[in-house]
CSV table of C-alpha atoms in Angstrom, one decimal:
chain,number,residue,atom,x,y,z
A,9,GLY,CA,4.0,69.6,40.8
A,10,GLN,CA,3.1,70.4,37.3
A,11,GLN,CA,4.0,67.7,34.7
A,12,VAL,CA,4.2,68.1,30.9
A,13,MET,CA,4.1,65.0,28.7
A,14,GLN,CA,4.7,64.7,25.0
A,15,ILE,CA,3.9,61.9,22.6
A,16,PRO,CA,5.3,60.3,20.6
A,17,GLN,CA,8.9,60.2,22.0
A,18,TYR,CA,10.3,59.5,18.5
A,19,GLN,CA,8.8,59.8,15.0
A,20,HIS,CA,10.5,58.7,11.8
A,21,VAL,CA,8.8,59.9,8.6
A,22,GLN,CA,9.6,59.9,4.9
A,23,GLU,CA,10.2,63.3,3.4
A,24,GLY,CA,6.9,64.8,2.3
A,25,GLU,CA,4.9,63.0,5.0
A,26,ASP,CA,3.1,64.9,7.7
A,27,PHE,CA,4.1,64.9,11.4
A,28,THR,CA,2.2,65.7,14.6
A,29,THR,CA,3.4,65.9,18.2
A,30,TYR,CA,1.1,66.2,21.2
A,31,CYS,CA,1.7,67.9,24.5
A,32,ASN,CA,-0.4,67.5,27.7
A,33,SER,CA,-0.1,69.3,31.0
A,34,SER,CA,-1.3,68.0,34.3
A,35,THR,CA,-2.5,71.6,35.2
A,36,THR,CA,-4.2,74.4,33.3
A,37,LEU,CA,-1.7,76.7,31.6
A,38,SER,CA,-1.5,80.4,31.2
A,39,ASN,CA,0.4,79.9,28.0
A,40,ILE,CA,2.4,77.3,26.1
A,41,GLN,CA,5.5,77.8,24.1
A,42,TRP,CA,7.1,75.5,21.5
A,43,TYR,CA,10.8,75.2,20.9
A,44,LYS,CA,12.9,73.3,18.3
A,45,GLN,CA,16.4,71.9,19.1
A,46,ARG,CA,18.5,70.7,16.3
A,47,PRO,CA,21.0,67.9,17.0
A,48,GLY,CA,23.9,69.3,19.0
A,49,GLY,CA,22.2,72.7,19.3
A,50,HIS,CA,20.2,74.6,21.8
A,51,PRO,CA,16.4,75.2,22.0
A,52,VAL,CA,15.1,77.9,19.7
A,53,PHE,CA,11.7,79.5,20.2
A,54,LEU,CA,9.1,78.8,17.6
A,55,ILE,CA,5.8,80.2,18.9
A,56,GLN,CA,3.7,81.1,22.0
A,57,LEU,CA,0.0,80.3,22.4
A,58,VAL,CA,-2.1,82.1,25.0
A,59,LYS,CA,-5.8,81.9,24.2
A,60,SER,CA,-8.0,78.9,24.7
A,61,GLY,CA,-8.5,77.2,21.3
A,62,GLU,CA,-5.9,79.3,19.6
A,63,VAL,CA,-4.5,78.2,16.3
A,64,LYS,CA,-1.4,79.7,14.7
A,65,LYS,CA,0.4,78.9,11.5
A,66,GLN,CA,4.0,79.4,10.4
A,67,LYS,CA,4.4,78.3,6.8
A,68,ARG,CA,4.1,74.4,7.1
A,69,LEU,CA,3.7,74.4,10.9
A,70,THR,CA,0.4,74.6,12.6
A,71,PHE,CA,0.1,75.0,16.4
A,72,GLN,CA,-3.0,74.5,18.4
A,73,PHE,CA,-3.9,75.2,22.1
A,74,GLY,CA,-6.7,73.2,23.5
A,75,GLU,CA,-9.9,74.6,24.8
A,76,ALA,CA,-9.1,73.7,28.4
A,77,LYS,CA,-5.6,75.1,28.0
A,78,LYS,CA,-4.1,71.8,29.1
A,79,ASN,CA,-3.0,70.4,25.8
A,80,SER,CA,-1.4,71.5,22.6
A,81,SER,CA,-0.2,70.1,19.3
A,82,LEU,CA,2.2,70.9,16.6
A,83,HIS,CA,1.6,69.7,13.0
A,84,ILE,CA,4.1,69.9,10.2
A,85,THR,CA,2.8,69.4,6.7
A,86,ALA,CA,5.0,67.8,4.1
A,87,THR,CA,8.1,67.4,6.2
A,88,GLN,CA,11.5,68.4,4.8
A,89,THR,CA,15.0,67.2,6.0
A,90,THR,CA,15.4,70.7,7.5
A,91,ASP,CA,12.6,69.8,10.0
A,92,VAL,CA,14.9,67.2,11.7
A,93,GLY,CA,15.3,67.9,15.4
A,94,THR,CA,13.5,67.6,18.8
A,95,TYR,CA,10.4,69.6,19.3
A,96,PHE,CA,9.7,70.6,22.9
A,97,CYS,CA,6.6,72.2,24.4
A,98,ALA,CA,7.0,74.3,27.5
A,99,GLY,CA,4.0,74.9,29.7
A,100,VAL,CA,3.8,78.0,31.7
A,101,ASN,CA,1.5,77.9,34.7
A,102,TYR,CA,0.0,80.9,36.5
A,103,GLY,CA,2.8,80.9,38.9
A,104,GLN,CA,5.0,81.8,35.9
A,105,ASN,CA,7.0,78.5,36.1
A,106,PHE,CA,8.3,77.1,32.9
A,107,VAL,CA,8.1,73.3,32.5
A,108,PHE,CA,9.5,71.6,29.4
A,109,GLY,CA,8.1,68.4,28.1
A,110,PRO,CA,10.5,65.5,27.3
A,111,GLY,CA,10.3,66.3,23.6
A,112,THR,CA,9.5,64.5,20.4
A,113,ARG,CA,12.5,63.6,18.2
A,114,LEU,CA,11.7,63.8,14.5
A,115,SER,CA,13.8,62.0,11.9
A,116,VAL,CA,13.1,62.7,8.2
A,117,LEU,CA,14.3,60.2,5.7
A,118,PRO,CA,15.1,61.7,2.2
B,28,GLU,CA,21.5,91.8,18.7
B,29,ALA,CA,24.0,89.7,20.7
B,30,GLY,CA,22.7,86.4,22.0
B,31,VAL,CA,23.1,84.7,25.3
B,32,ALA,CA,26.8,84.0,25.9
B,33,GLN,CA,27.9,81.0,28.0
B,34,SER,CA,31.3,79.7,28.9
B,35,PRO,CA,33.0,77.4,28.9
B,36,ARG,CA,31.5,75.3,26.0
B,37,TYR,CA,32.9,72.0,27.4
B,38,LYS,CA,34.2,70.9,30.7
B,39,ILE,CA,35.5,67.6,31.9
B,40,ILE,CA,36.1,67.1,35.7
B,41,GLU,CA,36.5,64.3,38.1
B,42,LYS,CA,33.8,63.5,40.6
B,43,ARG,CA,34.0,65.4,43.8
B,44,GLN,CA,35.7,68.3,42.0
B,45,SER,CA,34.0,71.7,41.7
B,46,VAL,CA,33.1,73.6,38.5
B,47,ALA,CA,31.6,76.9,37.6
B,48,PHE,CA,29.6,78.1,34.6
B,49,TRP,CA,29.1,81.6,33.5
B,50,CYS,CA,26.3,83.3,31.6
B,51,ASN,CA,25.8,86.7,30.1
B,52,PRO,CA,22.2,87.2,29.1
B,53,ILE,CA,20.8,89.5,26.4
B,54,SER,CA,21.1,93.1,27.4
B,55,GLY,CA,17.9,94.3,29.0
B,56,HIS,CA,16.5,90.9,29.8
B,57,ALA,CA,15.3,90.8,33.4
B,58,THR,CA,14.7,87.1,33.6
B,59,LEU,CA,17.5,84.6,33.6
B,60,TYR,CA,17.2,80.8,33.7
B,61,TRP,CA,19.6,77.9,34.3
B,62,TYR,CA,18.5,74.6,32.9
B,63,GLN,CA,20.0,71.1,33.1
B,64,GLN,CA,19.5,69.0,30.0
B,65,ILE,CA,20.5,65.3,30.3
B,66,LEU,CA,21.0,63.6,27.0
B,67,GLY,CA,17.7,62.6,25.5
B,68,GLN,CA,15.6,64.6,27.9
B,69,GLY,CA,13.9,68.0,28.0
B,70,PRO,CA,15.5,70.9,29.8
B,71,LYS,CA,14.9,70.9,33.5
B,72,LEU,CA,14.7,74.2,35.3
B,73,LEU,CA,17.3,74.6,38.0
B,74,ILE,CA,16.8,78.2,39.0
B,75,GLN,CA,15.1,81.3,37.7
B,76,PHE,CA,16.1,84.9,38.5
B,77,GLN,CA,14.1,88.1,38.1
B,78,ASN,CA,16.8,90.8,38.0
B,79,ASN,CA,19.0,89.7,40.9
B,80,GLY,CA,16.3,88.0,42.9
B,81,VAL,CA,15.5,84.3,42.9
B,82,VAL,CA,12.0,83.5,41.6
B,83,ASP,CA,12.2,79.7,41.6
B,84,ASP,CA,14.9,77.4,42.8
B,85,SER,CA,12.7,74.5,43.9
B,86,GLN,CA,14.6,72.0,41.7
B,87,LEU,CA,18.1,73.1,42.5
B,88,PRO,CA,20.0,70.5,44.5
B,89,LYS,CA,21.1,73.1,47.1
B,90,ASP,CA,23.5,70.8,48.9
B,91,ARG,CA,25.8,70.9,45.9
B,92,PHE,CA,24.5,73.5,43.4
B,93,SER,CA,24.6,77.3,43.9
B,94,ALA,CA,23.9,80.2,41.6
B,95,GLU,CA,24.0,83.9,41.8
B,96,ARG,CA,23.2,86.9,39.6
B,97,LEU,CA,25.1,89.8,40.9
B,98,LYS,CA,23.8,93.2,39.8
B,99,GLY,CA,21.0,91.6,37.9
B,100,VAL,CA,23.1,90.9,34.8
B,101,ASP,CA,25.7,88.1,34.6
B,102,SER,CA,25.2,84.8,36.4
B,103,THR,CA,27.3,82.0,37.6
B,104,LEU,CA,26.2,78.4,38.4
B,105,LYS,CA,28.5,76.3,40.6
B,106,ILE,CA,28.6,72.6,41.4
B,107,GLN,CA,30.6,71.5,44.4
B,108,PRO,CA,31.2,68.6,44.7
B,109,ALA,CA,30.3,67.1,41.4
B,110,LYS,CA,28.7,63.7,41.0
B,111,LEU,CA,28.7,61.4,38.0
B,112,GLU,CA,25.0,62.1,37.5
B,113,ASP,CA,25.7,65.8,37.0
B,114,SER,CA,27.0,65.0,33.5
B,115,ALA,CA,24.7,67.0,31.3
B,116,VAL,CA,24.4,70.2,29.2
B,117,TYR,CA,23.8,73.3,31.3
B,118,LEU,CA,21.8,75.8,29.4
B,119,CYS,CA,21.4,79.5,30.3
B,120,ALA,CA,18.4,81.4,28.9
B,121,SER,CA,17.0,84.9,29.3
B,122,SER,CA,13.8,86.6,28.5
B,123,LEU,CA,12.6,90.2,28.7
B,124,THR,CA,10.3,89.5,31.6
B,125,GLY,CA,9.2,86.2,33.0
B,126,ALA,CA,7.6,83.3,31.2
B,127,VAL,CA,5.2,85.5,29.2
B,128,ALA,CA,8.0,86.2,26.8
B,129,GLU,CA,10.1,83.9,24.7
B,130,ALA,CA,13.3,82.5,26.2
B,131,PHE,CA,16.5,82.9,24.3
B,132,PHE,CA,19.0,80.1,25.0
B,133,GLY,CA,22.8,80.1,25.0
B,134,GLN,CA,24.8,77.4,23.4
B,135,GLY,CA,25.2,75.6,26.7
B,136,THR,CA,28.1,74.1,28.6
B,137,ARG,CA,28.6,70.3,28.2
B,138,LEU,CA,29.8,68.9,31.5
B,139,THR,CA,31.3,65.5,31.7
B,140,VAL,CA,32.0,64.1,35.2
B,141,VAL,CA,34.4,61.1,35.2
């Protein structure tokens, strides 16, 4: 079955440093979604990428979808303490199944 | 707009007991998901409904887990009998239609099996 991997598993950064998490799927995706889960909270939708090579920005967050539609990345510029949480990618295959990656837990030290 | 409602928020049961969780999705959302999230892991899809029909239940342990979505609105997830490894947060999510739309998650039910 479809597998979605993310690296790194954990990332500790100093406030103001940049952060990147990478997502890889074993199969070609129809789209990919990113979610953020704060400690003790539930996943909250950030963005959806659909097109090959697509790049979207939300303030300090930049999302990319690979040309082959099998990988994606999330980059945060100049992290803030409010960025703390776990970032999940969720790959959607053409059968419309949703598979979440294991997540990257981000810690930001003030 | 009201969000996805789940109850209870917390539940502690002994192994071999049964438990049920309830979810009320956002009004008008055709797709409803139940996820199991074990501490430190990503959400794992248990079952996906489109209206009141099952789209995907390939990862639902059907010998002990069951779910229904009567009338295509509310849903219940039941575990009978529970095992220690069922300790997790059970998340309900809904979307307008399928995985092409963003999923809205409820607060989840934290289940502890002792």
